[in-house]
CSV table of C-alpha atoms (C1' of nucleotides) in Angstrom, one decimal:
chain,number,residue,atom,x,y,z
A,1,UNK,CA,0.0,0.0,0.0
A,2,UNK,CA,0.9,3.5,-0.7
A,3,UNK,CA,2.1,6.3,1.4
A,4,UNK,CA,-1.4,8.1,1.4
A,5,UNK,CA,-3.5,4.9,1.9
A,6,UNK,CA,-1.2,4.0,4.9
A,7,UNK,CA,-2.0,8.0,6.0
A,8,UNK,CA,-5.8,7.3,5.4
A,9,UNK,CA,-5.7,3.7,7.4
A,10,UNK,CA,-3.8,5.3,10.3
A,11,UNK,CA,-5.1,8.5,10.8
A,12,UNK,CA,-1.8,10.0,11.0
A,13,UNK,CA,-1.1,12.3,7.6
A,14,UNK,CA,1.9,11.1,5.1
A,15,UNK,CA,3.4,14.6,5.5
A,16,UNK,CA,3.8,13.0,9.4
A,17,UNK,CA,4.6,9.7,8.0
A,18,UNK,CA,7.9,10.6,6.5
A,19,UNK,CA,8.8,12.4,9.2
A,20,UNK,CA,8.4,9.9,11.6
A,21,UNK,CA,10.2,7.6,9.4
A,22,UNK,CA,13.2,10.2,9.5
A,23,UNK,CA,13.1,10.4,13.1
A,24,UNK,CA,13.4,7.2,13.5
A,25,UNK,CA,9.7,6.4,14.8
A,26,UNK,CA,8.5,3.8,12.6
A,27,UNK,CA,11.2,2.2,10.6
A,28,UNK,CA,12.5,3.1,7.1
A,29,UNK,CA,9.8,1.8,4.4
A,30,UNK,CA,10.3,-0.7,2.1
A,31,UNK,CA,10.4,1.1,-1.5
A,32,UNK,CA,8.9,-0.1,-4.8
A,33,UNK,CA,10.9,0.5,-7.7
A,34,UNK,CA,9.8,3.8,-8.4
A,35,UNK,CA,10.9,4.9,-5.4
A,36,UNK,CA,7.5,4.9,-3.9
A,37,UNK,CA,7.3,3.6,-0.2
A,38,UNK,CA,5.2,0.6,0.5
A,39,UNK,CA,3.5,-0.2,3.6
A,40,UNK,CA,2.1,-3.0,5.0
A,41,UNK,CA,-1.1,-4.0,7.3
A,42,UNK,CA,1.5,-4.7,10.4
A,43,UNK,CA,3.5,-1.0,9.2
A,44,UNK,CA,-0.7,0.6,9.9
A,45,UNK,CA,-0.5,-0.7,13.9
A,46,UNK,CA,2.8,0.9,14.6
A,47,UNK,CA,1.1,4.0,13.3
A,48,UNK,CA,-2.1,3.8,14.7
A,49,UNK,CA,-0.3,3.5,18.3
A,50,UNK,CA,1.9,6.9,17.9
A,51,UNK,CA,-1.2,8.6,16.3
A,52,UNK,CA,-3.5,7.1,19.7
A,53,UNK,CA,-0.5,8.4,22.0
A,54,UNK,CA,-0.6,11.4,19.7
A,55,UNK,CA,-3.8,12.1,20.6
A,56,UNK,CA,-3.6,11.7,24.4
A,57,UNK,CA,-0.6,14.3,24.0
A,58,UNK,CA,2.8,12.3,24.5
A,59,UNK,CA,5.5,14.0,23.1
A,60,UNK,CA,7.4,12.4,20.4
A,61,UNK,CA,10.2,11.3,22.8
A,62,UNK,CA,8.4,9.6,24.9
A,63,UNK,CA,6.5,7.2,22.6
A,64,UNK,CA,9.6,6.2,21.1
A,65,UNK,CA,9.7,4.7,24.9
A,66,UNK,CA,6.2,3.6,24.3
A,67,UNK,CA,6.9,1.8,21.3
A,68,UNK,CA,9.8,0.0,22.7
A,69,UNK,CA,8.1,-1.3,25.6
A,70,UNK,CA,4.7,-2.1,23.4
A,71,UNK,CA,7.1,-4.3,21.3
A,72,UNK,CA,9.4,-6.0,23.9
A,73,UNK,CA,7.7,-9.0,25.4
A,74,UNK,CA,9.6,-8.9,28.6
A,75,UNK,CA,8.6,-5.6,29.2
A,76,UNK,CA,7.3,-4.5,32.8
A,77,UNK,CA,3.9,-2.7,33.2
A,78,UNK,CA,5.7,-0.5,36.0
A,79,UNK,CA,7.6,1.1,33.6
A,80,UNK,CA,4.9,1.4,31.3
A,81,UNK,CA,2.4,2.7,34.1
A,82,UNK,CA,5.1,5.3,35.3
A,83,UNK,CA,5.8,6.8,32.1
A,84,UNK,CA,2.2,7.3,32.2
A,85,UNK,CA,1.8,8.9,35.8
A,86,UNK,CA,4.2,11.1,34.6
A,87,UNK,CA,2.2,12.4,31.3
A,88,UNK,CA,-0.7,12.4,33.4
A,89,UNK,CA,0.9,14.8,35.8
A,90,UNK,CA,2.1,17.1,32.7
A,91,UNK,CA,-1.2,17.1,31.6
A,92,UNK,CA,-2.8,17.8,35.4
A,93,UNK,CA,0.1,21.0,35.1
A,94,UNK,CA,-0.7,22.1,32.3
A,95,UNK,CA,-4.4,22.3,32.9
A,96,UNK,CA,-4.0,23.7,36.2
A,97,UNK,CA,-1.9,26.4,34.6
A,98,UNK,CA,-5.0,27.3,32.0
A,99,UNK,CA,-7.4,27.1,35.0
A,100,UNK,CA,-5.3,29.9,36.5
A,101,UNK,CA,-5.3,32.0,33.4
A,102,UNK,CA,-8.6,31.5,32.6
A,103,UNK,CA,-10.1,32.2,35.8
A,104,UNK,CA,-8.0,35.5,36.0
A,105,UNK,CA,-9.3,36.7,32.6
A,106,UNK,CA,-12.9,35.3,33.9
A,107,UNK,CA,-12.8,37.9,36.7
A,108,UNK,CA,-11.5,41.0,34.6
A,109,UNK,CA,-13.7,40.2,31.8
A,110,UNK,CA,-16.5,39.9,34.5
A,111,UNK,CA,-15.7,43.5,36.0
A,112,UNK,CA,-15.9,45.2,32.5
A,113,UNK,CA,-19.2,46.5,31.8
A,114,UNK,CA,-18.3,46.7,28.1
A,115,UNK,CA,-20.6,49.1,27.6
A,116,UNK,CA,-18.8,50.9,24.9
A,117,UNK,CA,-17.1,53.9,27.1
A,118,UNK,CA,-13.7,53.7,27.2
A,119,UNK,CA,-12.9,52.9,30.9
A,120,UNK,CA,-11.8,49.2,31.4
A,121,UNK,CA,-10.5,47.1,34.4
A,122,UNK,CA,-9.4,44.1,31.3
A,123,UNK,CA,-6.7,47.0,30.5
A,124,UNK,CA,-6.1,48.2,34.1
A,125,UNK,CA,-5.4,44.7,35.1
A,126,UNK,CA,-3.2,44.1,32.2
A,127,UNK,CA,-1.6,47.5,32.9
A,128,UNK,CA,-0.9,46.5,37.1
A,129,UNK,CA,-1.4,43.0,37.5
A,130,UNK,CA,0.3,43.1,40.6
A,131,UNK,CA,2.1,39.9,40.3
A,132,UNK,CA,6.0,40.3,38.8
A,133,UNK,CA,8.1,40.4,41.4
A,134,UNK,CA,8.4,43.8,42.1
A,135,UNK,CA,6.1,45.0,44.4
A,136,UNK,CA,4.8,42.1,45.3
A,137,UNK,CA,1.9,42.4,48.6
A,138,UNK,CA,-1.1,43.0,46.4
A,139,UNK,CA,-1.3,39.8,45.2
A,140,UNK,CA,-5.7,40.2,45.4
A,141,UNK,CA,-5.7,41.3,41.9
A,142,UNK,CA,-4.2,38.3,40.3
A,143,UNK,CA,-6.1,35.4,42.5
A,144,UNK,CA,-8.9,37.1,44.0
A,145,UNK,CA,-11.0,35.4,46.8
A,146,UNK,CA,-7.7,33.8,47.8
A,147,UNK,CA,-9.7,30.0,48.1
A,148,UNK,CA,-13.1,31.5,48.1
A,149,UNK,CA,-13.5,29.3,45.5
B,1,UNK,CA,18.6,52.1,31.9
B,2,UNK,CA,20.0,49.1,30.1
B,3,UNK,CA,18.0,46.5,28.7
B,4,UNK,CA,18.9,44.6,31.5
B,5,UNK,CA,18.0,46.3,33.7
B,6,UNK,CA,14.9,47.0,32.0
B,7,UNK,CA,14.4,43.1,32.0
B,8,UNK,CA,15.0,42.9,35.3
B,9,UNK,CA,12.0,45.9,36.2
B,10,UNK,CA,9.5,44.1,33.7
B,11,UNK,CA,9.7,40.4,34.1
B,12,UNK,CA,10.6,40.4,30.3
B,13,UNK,CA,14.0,39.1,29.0
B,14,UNK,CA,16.1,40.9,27.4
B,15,UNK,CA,16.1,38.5,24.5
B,16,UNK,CA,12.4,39.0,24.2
B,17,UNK,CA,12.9,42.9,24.6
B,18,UNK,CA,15.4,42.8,21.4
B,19,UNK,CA,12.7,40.3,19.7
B,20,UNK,CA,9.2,42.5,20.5
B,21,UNK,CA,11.0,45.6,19.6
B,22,UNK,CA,11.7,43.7,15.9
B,23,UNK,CA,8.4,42.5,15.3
B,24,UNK,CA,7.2,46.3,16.3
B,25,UNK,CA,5.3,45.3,19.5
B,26,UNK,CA,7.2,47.8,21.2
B,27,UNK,CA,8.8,51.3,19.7
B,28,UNK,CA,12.6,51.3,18.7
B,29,UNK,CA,14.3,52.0,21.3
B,30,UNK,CA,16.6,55.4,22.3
B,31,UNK,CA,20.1,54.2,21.6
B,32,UNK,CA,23.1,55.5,23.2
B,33,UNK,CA,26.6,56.7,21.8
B,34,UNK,CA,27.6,53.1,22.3
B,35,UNK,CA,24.5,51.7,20.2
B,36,UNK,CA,23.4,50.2,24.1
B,37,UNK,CA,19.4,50.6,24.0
B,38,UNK,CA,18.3,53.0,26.8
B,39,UNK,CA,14.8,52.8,28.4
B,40,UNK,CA,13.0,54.9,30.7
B,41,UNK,CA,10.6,54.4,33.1
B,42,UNK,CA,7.5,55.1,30.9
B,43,UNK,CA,8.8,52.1,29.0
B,44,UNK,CA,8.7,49.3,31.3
B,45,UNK,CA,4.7,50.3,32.0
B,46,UNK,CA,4.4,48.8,28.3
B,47,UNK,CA,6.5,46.1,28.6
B,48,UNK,CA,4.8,44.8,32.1
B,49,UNK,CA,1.8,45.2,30.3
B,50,UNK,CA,3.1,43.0,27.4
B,51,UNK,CA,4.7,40.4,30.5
B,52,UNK,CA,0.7,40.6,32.2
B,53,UNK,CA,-0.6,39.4,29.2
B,54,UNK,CA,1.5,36.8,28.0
B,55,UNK,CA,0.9,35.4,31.7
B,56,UNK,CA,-2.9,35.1,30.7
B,57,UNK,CA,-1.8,33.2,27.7
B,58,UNK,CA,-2.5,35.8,24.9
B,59,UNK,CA,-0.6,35.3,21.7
B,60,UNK,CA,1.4,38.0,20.5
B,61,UNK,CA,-1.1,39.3,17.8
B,62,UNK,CA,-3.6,39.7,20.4
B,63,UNK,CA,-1.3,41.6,22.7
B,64,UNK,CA,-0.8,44.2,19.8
B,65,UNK,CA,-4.6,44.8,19.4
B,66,UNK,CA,-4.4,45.3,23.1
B,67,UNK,CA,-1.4,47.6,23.2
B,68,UNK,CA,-3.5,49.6,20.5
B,69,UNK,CA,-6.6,50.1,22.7
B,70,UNK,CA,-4.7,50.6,26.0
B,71,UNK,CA,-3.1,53.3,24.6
B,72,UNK,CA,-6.1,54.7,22.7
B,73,UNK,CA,-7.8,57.0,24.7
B,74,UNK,CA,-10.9,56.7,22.9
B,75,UNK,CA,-11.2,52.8,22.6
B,76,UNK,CA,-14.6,51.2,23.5
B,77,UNK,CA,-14.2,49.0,26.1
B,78,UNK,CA,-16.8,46.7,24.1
B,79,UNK,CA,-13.8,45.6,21.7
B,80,UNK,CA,-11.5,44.7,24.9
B,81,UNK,CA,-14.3,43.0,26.5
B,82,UNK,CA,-14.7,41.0,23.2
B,83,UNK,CA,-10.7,39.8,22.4
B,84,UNK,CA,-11.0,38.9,26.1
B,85,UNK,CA,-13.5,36.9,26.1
B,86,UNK,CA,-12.8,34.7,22.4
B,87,UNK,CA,-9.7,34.5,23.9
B,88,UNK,CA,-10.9,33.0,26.9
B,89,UNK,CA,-13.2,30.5,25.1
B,90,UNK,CA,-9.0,29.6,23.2
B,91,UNK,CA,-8.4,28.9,26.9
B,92,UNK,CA,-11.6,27.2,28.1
B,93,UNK,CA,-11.1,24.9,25.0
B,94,UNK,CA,-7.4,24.1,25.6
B,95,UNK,CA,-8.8,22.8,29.3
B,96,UNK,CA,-11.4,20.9,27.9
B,97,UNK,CA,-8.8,18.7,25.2
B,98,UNK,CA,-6.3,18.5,28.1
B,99,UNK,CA,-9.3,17.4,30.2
B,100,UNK,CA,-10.5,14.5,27.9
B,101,UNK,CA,-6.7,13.2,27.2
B,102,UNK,CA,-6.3,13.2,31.3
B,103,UNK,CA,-9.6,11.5,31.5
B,104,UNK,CA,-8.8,9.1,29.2
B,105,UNK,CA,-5.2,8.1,30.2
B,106,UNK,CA,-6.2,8.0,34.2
B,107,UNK,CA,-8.4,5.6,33.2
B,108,UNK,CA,-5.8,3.6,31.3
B,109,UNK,CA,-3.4,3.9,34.1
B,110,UNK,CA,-6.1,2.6,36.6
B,111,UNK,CA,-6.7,-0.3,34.5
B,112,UNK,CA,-3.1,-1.2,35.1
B,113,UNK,CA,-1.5,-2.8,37.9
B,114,UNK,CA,2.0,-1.6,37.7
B,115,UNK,CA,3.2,-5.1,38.8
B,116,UNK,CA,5.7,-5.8,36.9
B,117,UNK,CA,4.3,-8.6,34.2
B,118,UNK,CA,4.4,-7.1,30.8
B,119,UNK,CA,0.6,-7.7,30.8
B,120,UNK,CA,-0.3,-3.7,30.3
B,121,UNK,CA,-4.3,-2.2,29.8
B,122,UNK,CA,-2.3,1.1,28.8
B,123,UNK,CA,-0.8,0.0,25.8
B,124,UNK,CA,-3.5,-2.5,24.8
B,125,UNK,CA,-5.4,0.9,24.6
B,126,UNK,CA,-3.1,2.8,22.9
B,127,UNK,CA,-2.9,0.1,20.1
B,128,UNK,CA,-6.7,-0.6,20.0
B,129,UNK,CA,-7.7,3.1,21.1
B,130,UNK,CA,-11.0,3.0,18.5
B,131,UNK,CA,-11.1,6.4,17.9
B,132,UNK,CA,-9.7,6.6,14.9
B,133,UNK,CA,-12.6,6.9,12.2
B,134,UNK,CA,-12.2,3.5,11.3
B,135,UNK,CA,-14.1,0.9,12.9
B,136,UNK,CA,-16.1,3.1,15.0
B,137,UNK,CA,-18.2,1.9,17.1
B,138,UNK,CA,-16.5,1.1,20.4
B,139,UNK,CA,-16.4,4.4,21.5
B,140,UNK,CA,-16.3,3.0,25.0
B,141,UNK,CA,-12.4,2.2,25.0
B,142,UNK,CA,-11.7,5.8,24.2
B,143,UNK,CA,-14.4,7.2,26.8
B,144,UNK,CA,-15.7,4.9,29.1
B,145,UNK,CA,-18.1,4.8,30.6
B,146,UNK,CA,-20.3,8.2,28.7
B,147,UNK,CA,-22.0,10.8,31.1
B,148,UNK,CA,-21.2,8.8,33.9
B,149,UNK,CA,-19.0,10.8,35.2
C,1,DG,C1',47.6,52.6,31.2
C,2,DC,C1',46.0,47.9,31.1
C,3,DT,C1',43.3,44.0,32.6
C,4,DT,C1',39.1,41.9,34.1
C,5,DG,C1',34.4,41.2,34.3
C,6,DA,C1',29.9,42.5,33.4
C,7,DC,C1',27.3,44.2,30.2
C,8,DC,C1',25.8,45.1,25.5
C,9,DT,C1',25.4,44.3,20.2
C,10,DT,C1',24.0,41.3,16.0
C,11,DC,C1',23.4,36.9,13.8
C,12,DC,C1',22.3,32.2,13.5
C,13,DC,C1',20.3,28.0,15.2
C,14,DA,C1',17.1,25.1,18.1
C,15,DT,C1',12.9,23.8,20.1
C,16,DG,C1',8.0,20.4,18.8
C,17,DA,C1',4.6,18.9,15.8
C,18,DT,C1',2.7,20.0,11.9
C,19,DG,C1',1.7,21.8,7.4
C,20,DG,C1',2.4,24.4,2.8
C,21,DG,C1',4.3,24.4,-1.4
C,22,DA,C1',7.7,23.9,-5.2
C,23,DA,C1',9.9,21.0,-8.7
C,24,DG,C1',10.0,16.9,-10.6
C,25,DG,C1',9.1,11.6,-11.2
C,26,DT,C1',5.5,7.4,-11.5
C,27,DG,C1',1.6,5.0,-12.9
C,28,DC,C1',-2.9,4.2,-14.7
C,29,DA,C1',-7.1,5.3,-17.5
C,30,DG,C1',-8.9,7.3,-21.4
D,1,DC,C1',-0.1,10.8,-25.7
D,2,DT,C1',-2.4,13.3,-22.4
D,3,DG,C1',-4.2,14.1,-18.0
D,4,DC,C1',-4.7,13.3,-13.4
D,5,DA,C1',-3.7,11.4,-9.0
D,6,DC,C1',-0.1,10.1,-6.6
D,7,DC,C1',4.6,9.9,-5.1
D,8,DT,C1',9.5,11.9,-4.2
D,9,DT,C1',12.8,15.3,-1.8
D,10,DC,C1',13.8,19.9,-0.1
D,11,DC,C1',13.0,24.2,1.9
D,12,DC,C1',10.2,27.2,4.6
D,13,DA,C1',6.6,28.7,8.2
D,14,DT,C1',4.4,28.4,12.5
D,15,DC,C1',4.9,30.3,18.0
D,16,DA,C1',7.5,32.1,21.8
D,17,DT,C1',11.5,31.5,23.7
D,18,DG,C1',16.3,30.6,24.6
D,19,DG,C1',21.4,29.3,23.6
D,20,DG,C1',25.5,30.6,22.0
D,21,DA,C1',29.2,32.7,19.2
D,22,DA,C1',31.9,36.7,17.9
D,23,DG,C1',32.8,41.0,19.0
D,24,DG,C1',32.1,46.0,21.1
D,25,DT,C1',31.6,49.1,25.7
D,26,DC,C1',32.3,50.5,30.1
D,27,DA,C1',33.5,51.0,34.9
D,28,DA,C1',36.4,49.3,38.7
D,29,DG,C1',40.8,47.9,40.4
D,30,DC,C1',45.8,47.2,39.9
DNA sequence: GCTTGACCTTCCCATGATGGGAAGGTGCAG
DNA sequence: CTGCACCTTCCCATCATGGGAAGGTCAAGC
């Protein structure tokens, strides 16, 4: 099969394909005589499992571990299951990190009438924030209702 | 005041200084006889307000169309109101991916001892995963268990 | 005066995952 | 033979940020 039917079968596009391939994700294709690479159905799996880590967010580095351990028999579900604890926290971060933000934003956009006049506590927030260092003490404006939440 | 020392005052780096001043996000700055940039005061208002808003996760672009109607005295608060809030939804949207991929990979990691054998739920569902287009259907390996949370 | 060290300058490159697009070859159907 | 769909490689762009090299500036200390 060719490169775009392997992309159509896997769900991961051929642009991604070849780059994998030159990464050294999935292994260098066999090649027709044209030149053209040729995949097989076993070739699809190994691309359907980066495109399903894909899509739970690991980074490219870490399914190369993925892959290693989803093809090594004596492989230990520990491993597997930290490597997965860890993602999982990285994910939990980086979620908690948006909360923050978006819950900051919530409470400026929620004090701005936006009523069309030009007075605006989004840009007076933006403009003193409170919450670089310098001056630290009125830290209200950034978290408000410290755990009133 | 030297850029560093401007960095230091804003919470900006002095790399990023040098890079916003190129792509016009802030003004060219005052050199001196030595070609060092010089900032005054009224200079690190802008950049904190640049630093305030990057902390809320607002991509650069936005951050000019703020710049614009902070320092536009006759700007209707309506329009800030408005990039605040699409930009919010950016945010609210970014949680709610994060949220499903967490979802979905605590529930992998549950499934899985961490006991050592090489038996492993988490990469059974990373190869399996069904929700990929093809072969839908079996929804319920991706999210298990619908509205029952 | 000269050295040292901290600072500054510009320029290029890297990240991470993905896509766009150009220039050119392959293969099949009409 | 033409056209079209597909493939190839190569380069560039994203987005915000930093690293580092090569070299200039300046103040303090000897």
């Amino acid at each position: 099969m060719q490169i775009g039917e392997a992309a159509r079968a896997s769900g991961v596009s051929a642009k991604m394909i070849r780059h994998y391939e030159a990464i050294g994700l999935v292994p260098t294709a066999d090649r027709r005589d044209s030149g053209y690479r040729d995949y097989a159905d076993e070739d699809l799996s190994r691309l359907r499992f980066i495109r399903h880590s894909r899509d739970l967010g690991f980074p490219i580095e870490q399914i190369r571990v993925l892959l290693r351990l989803w093809t090594d028999r004596g492989r230990s579900n520990a491993e597997v299951k930290a490597l997965a604890r860890t993602h999982l926290a990285e994910l939990e971060g980086r979620i908690v990190r948006l909360r923050e933000m978006a819950d900051v934003l919530q409470h400026l956009a929620d004090a701005c009438d936006g009523d069309g006049r030009p007075d605006c506590p989004i840009l007076a927030g933006l403009e003193a924030a409170g919450c670089d260092g310098s001056r630290a003490g009125n830290r209200s404006v950034c978290h408000p209702n410290p755990g009133a939440d």
